[in-house]
PDB file of C-alpha atoms in Angstrom:
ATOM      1  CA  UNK A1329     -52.742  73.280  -6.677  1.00 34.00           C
ATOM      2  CA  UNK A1330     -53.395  69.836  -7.763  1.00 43.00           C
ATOM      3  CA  UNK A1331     -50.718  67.904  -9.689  1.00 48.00           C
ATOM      4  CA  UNK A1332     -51.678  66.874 -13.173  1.00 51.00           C
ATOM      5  CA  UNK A1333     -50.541  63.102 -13.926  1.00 60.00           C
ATOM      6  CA  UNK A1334     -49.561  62.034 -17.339  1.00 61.00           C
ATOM      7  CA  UNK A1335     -51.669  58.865 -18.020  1.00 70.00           C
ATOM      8  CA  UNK A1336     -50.520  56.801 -21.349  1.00 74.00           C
ATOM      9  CA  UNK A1337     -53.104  58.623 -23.887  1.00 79.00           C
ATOM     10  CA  UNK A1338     -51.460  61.813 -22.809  1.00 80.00           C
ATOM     11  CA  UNK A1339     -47.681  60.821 -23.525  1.00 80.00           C
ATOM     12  CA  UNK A1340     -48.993  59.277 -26.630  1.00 83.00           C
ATOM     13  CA  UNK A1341     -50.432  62.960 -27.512  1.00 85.00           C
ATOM     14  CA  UNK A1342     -47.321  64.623 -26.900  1.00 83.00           C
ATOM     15  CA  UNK A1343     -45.115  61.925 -29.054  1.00 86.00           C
ATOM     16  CA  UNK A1344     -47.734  62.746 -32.188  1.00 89.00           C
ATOM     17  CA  UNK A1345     -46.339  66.512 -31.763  1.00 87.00           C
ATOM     18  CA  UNK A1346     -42.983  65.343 -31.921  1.00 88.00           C
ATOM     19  CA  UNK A1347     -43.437  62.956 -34.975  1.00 90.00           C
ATOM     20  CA  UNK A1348     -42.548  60.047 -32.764  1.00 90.00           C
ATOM     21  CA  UNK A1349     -46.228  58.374 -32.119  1.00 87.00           C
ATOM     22  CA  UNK A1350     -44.902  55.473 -34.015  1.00 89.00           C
ATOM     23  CA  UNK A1351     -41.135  55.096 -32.525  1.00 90.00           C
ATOM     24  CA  UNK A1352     -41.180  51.499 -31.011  1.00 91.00           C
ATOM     25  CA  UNK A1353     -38.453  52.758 -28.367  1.00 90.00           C
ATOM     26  CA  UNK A1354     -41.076  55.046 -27.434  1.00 90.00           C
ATOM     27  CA  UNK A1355     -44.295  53.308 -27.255  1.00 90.00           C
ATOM     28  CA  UNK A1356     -42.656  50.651 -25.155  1.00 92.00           C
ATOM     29  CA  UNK A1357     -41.030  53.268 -22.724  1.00 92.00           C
ATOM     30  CA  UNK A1358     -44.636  54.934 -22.474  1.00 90.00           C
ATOM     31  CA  UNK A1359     -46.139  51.462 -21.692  1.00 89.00           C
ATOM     32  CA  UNK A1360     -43.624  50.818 -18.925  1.00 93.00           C
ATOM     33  CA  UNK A1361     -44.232  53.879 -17.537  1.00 91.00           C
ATOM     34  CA  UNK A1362     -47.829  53.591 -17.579  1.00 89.00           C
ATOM     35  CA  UNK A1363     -47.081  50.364 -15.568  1.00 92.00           C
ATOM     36  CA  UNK A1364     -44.936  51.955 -13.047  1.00 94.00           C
ATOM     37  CA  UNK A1365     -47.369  54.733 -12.210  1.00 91.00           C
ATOM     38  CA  UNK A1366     -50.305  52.423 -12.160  1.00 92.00           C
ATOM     39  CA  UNK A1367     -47.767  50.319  -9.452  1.00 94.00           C
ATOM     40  CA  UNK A1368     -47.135  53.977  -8.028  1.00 95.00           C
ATOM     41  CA  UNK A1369     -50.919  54.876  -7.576  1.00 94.00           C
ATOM     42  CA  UNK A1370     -51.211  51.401  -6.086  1.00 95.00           C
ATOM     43  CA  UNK A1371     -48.730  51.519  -3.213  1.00 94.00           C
ATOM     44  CA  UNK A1372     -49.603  55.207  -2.231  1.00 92.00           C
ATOM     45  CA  UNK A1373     -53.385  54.016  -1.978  1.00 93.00           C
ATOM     46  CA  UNK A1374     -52.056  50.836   0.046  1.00 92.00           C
ATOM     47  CA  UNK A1375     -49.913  53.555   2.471  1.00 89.00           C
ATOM     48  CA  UNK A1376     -52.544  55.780   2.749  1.00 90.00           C
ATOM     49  CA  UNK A1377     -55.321  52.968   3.949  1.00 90.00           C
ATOM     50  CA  UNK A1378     -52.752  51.362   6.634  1.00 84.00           C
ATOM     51  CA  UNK A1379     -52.879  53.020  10.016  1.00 77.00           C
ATOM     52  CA  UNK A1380     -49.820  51.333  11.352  1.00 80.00           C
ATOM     53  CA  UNK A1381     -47.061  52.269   9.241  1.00 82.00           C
ATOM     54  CA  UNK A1382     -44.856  51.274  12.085  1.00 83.00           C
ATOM     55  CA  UNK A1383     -44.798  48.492  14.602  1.00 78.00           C
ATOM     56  CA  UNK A1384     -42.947  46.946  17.161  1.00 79.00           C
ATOM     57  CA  UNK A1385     -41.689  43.530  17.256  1.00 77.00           C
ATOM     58  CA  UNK A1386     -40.453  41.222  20.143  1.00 79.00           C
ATOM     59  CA  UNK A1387     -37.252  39.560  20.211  1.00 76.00           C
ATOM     60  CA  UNK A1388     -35.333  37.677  22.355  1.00 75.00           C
ATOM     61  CA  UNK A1389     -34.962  38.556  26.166  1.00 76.00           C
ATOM     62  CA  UNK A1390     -37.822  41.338  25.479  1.00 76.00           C
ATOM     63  CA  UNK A1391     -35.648  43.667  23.198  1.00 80.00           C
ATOM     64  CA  UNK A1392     -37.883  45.554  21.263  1.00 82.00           C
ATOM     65  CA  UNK A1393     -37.297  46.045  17.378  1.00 83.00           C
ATOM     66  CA  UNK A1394     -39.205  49.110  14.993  1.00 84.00           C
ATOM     67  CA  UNK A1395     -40.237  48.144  11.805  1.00 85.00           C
ATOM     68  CA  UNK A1396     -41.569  50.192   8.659  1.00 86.00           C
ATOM     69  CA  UNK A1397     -44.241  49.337   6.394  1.00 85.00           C
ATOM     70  CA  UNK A1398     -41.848  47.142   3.424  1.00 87.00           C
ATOM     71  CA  UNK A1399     -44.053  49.200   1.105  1.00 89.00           C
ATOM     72  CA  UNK A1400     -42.467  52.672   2.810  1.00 89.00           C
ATOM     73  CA  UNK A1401     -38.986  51.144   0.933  1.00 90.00           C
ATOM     74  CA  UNK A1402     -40.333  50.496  -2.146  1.00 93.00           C
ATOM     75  CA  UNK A1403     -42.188  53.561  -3.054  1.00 94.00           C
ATOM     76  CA  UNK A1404     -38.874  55.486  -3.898  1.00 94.00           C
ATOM     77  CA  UNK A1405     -37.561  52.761  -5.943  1.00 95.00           C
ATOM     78  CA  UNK A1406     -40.561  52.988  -8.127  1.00 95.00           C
ATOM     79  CA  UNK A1407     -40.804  56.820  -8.315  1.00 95.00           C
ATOM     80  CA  UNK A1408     -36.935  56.611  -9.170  1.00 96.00           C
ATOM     81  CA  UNK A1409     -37.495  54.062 -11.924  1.00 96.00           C
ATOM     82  CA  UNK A1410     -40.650  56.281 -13.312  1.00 94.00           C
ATOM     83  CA  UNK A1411     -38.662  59.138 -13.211  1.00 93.00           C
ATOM     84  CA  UNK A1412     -35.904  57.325 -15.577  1.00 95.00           C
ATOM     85  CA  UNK A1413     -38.417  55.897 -18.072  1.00 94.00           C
ATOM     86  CA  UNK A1414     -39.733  59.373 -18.360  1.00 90.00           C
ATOM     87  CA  UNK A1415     -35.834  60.568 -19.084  1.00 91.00           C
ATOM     88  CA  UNK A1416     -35.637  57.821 -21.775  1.00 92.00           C
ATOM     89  CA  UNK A1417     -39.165  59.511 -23.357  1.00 90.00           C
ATOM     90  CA  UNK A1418     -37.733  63.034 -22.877  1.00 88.00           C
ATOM     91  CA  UNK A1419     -34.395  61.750 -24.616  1.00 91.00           C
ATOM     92  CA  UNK A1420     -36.516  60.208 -27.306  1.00 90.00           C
ATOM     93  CA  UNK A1421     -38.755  62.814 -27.869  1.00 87.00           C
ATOM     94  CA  UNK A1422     -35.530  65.899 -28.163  1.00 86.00           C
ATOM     95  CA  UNK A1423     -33.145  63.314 -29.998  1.00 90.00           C
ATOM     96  CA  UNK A1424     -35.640  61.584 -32.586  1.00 88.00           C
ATOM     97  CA  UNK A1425     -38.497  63.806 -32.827  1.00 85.00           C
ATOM     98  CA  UNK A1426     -38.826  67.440 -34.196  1.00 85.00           C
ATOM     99  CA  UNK A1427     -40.538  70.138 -32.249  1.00 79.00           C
ATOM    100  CA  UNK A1428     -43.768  71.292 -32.996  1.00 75.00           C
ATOM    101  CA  UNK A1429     -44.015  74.457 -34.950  1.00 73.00           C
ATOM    102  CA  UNK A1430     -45.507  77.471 -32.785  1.00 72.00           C
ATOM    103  CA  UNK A1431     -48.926  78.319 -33.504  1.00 68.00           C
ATOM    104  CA  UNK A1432     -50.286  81.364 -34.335  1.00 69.00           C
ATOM    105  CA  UNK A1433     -52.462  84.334 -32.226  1.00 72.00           C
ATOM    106  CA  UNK A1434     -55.756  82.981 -34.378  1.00 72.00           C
ATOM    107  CA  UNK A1435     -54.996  79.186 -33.478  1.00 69.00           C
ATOM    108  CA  UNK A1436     -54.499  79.809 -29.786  1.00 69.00           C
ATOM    109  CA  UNK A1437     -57.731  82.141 -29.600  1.00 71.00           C
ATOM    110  CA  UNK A1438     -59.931  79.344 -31.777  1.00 71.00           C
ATOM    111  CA  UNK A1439     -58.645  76.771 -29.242  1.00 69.00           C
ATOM    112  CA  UNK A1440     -59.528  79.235 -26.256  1.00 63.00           C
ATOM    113  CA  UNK A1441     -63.315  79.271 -27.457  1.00 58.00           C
TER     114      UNK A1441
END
């Protein structure tokens, strides 16, 4: 099953429902997270390209030393700050914003056709 990614438009969508489209705290949480996951997209593609995710460096008297990609470190850090901008949104959206009201059978079967 393939994950479905949020992209900027989409949050933006979701804050209209709430009433919150127009929240400054929001927009500029949605822009940073847009950021992030473009950064996000961006390192995975860099991983995924690089054969040699690990190498071997020389030191003194021939001691060997295993290194990582610096990009293997840095990929949590992002995901970890993503994952607290989208907290702030989800914050936003449940503290500031008011649910949308449930539709009806004849909305949900007009949308279906």
């Amino acid at each position: 099953m393939a994950a479905k990614t949020k992209t900027y438009q989409d949050l933006m969508e979701e804050a209209k429902k709430y009433g919150v489209d127009n929240n400054a705290l929001f927009i500029q949480a949605a822009e940073q997270y847009s950021m992030q996951f473009a950064v996000i997209q961006q390192i995975k593609r860099t991983l995924q390209r690089d054969s040699n995710l690990i190498t071997s460096k020389e030191y003194v008297k021939g001691r060997e030393n295993i290194c990582a990609h610096p990009l293997i470190r840095e990929l949590p850090k992002h995901v970890d700050s993503a994952n607290k901008t989208l907290g702030v949104m989800l914050e936003i959206l449940t503290k500031l914003g008011k649910p949308p009201a449930p539709e009806g059978k004849l909305a949900e079967l007009m949308k279906d056709a």
